PDB file of C-alpha atoms in Angstrom:
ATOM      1  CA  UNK S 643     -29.830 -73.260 159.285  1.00 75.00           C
ATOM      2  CA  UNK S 644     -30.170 -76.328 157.187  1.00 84.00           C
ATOM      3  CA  UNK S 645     -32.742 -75.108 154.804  1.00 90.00           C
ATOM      4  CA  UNK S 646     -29.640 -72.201 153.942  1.00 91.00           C
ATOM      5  CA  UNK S 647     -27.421 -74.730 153.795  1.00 90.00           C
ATOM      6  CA  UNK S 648     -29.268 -77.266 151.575  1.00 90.00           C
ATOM      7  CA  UNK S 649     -29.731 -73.783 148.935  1.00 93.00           C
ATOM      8  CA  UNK S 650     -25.855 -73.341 149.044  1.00 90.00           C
ATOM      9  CA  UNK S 651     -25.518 -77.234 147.902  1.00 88.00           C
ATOM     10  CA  UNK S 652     -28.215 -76.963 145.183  1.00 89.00           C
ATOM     11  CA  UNK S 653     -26.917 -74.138 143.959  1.00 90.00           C
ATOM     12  CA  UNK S 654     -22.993 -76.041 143.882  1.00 87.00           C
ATOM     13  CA  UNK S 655     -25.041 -78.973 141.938  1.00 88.00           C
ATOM     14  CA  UNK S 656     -26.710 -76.755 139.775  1.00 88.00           C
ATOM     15  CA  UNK S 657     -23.361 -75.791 137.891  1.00 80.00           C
ATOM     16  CA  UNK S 658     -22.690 -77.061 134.042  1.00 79.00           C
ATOM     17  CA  UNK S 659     -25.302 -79.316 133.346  1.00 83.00           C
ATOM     18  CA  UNK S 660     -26.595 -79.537 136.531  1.00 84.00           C
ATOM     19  CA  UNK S 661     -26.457 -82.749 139.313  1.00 85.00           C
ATOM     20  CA  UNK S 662     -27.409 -85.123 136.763  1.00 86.00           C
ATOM     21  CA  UNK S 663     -23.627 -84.551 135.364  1.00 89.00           C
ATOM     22  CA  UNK S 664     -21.701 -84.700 138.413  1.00 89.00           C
ATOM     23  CA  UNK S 665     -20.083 -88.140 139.476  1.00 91.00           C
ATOM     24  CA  UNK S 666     -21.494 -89.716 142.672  1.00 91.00           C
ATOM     25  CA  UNK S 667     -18.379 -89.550 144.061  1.00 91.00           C
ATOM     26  CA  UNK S 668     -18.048 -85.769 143.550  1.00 87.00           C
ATOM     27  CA  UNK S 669     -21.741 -85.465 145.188  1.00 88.00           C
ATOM     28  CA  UNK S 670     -20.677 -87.505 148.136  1.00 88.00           C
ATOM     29  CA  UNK S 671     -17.598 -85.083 148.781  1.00 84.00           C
ATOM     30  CA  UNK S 672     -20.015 -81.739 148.590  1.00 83.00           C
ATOM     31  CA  UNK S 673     -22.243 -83.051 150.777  1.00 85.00           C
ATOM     32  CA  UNK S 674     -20.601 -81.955 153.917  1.00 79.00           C
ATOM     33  CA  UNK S 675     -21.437 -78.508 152.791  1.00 76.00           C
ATOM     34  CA  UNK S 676     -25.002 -79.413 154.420  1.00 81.00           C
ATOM     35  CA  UNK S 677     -23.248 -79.383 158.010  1.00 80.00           C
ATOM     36  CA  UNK S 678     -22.689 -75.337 158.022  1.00 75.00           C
ATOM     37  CA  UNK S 679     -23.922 -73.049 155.856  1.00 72.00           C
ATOM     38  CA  UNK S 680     -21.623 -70.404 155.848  1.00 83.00           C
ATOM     39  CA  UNK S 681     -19.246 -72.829 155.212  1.00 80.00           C
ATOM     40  CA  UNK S 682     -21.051 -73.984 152.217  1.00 80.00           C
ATOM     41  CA  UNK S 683     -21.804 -70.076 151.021  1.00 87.00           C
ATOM     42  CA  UNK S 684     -18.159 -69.587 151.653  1.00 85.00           C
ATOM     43  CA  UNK S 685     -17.293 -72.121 148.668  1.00 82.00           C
ATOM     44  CA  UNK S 686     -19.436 -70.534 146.262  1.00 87.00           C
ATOM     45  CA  UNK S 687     -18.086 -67.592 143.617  1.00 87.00           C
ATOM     46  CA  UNK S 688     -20.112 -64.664 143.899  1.00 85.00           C
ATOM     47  CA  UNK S 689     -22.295 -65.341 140.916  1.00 88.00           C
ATOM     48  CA  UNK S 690     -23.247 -68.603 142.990  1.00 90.00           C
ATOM     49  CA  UNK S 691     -23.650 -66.500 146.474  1.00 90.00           C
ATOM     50  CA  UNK S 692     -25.688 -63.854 144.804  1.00 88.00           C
ATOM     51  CA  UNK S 693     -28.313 -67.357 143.482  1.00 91.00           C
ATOM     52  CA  UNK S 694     -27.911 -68.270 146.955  1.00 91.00           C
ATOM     53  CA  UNK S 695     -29.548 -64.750 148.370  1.00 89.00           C
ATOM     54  CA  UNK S 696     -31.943 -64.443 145.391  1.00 90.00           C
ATOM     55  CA  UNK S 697     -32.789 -68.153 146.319  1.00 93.00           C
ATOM     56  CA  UNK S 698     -33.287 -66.909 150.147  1.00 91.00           C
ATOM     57  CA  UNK S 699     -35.005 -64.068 149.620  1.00 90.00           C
ATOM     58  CA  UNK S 700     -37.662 -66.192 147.255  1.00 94.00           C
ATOM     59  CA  UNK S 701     -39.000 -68.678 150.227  1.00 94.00           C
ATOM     60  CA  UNK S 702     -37.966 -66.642 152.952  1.00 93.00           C
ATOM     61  CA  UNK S 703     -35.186 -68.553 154.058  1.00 92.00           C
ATOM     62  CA  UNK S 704     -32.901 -66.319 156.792  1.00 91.00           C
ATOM     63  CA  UNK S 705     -29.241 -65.968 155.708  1.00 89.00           C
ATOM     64  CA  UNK S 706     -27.129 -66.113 158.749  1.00 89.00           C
ATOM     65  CA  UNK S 707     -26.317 -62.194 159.800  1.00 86.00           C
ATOM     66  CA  UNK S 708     -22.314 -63.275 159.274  1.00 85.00           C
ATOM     67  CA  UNK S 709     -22.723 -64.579 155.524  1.00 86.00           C
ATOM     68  CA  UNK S 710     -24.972 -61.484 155.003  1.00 84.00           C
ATOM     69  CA  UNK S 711     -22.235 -59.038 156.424  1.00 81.00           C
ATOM     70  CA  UNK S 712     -19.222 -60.738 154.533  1.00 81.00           C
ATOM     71  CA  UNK S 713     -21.366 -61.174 151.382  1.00 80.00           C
ATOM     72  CA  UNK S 714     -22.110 -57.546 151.199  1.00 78.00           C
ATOM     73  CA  UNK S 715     -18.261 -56.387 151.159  1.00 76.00           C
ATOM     74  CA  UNK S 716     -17.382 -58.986 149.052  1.00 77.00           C
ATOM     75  CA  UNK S 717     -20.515 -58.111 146.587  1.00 69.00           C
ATOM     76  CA  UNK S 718     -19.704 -54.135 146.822  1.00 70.00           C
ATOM     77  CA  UNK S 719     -15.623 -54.892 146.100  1.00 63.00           C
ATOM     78  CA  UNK S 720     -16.733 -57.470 143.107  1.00 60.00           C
ATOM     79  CA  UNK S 721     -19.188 -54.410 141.418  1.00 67.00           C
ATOM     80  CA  UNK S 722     -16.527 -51.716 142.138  1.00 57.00           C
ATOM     81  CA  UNK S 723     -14.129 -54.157 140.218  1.00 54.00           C
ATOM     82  CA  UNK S 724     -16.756 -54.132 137.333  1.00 57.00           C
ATOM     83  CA  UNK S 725     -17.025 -49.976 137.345  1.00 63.00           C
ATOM     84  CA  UNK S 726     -13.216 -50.188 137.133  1.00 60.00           C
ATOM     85  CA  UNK S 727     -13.130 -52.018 133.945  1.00 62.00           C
ATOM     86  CA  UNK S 728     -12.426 -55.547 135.069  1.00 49.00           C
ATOM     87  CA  UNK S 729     -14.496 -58.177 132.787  1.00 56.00           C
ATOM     88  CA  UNK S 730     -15.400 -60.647 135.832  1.00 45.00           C
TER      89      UNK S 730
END
């Protein structure tokens, strides 16, 4: 949906000091991200995707079933890293 999609790209411009320190040129680029949102989840680091499904879950916002699936392996193998010792 777009509203997911819009989430993922606030949560890309949120980074460092937020949008206000990104170039308009680097804002211009991201901002195909708003065309799929799984693409746009799919360019996030998991500390960004888990914002993304706190973000979700706080307005009710559906995360596609596919980007919900894939985020859950990917969330379980990034915590099992952490158990093992891994500073991520």
């Amino acid at each position: 949906s777009y509203s997911f999609a819009m989430i993922c790209f606030l949560v890309l411009m949120q980074n460092g000091e937020g949008i206000t320190d990104k170039a308009p040129n680097y804002i211009i680029e991201k901002m195909y991200l708003l065309r799929s949102g799984i693409e746009a989840f799919d360019a996030l680091d998991i500390h960004n995707k888990r914002i993304v499904i706190s973000w979700c879950e706080k307005w009710k916002i559906e995360v596609p079933e596919k980007v919900l699936k894939n985020f859950k392996g990917e969330n379980n193998a990034f915590k099992g890293l952490q158990e093992m010792g891994f500073n991520l």
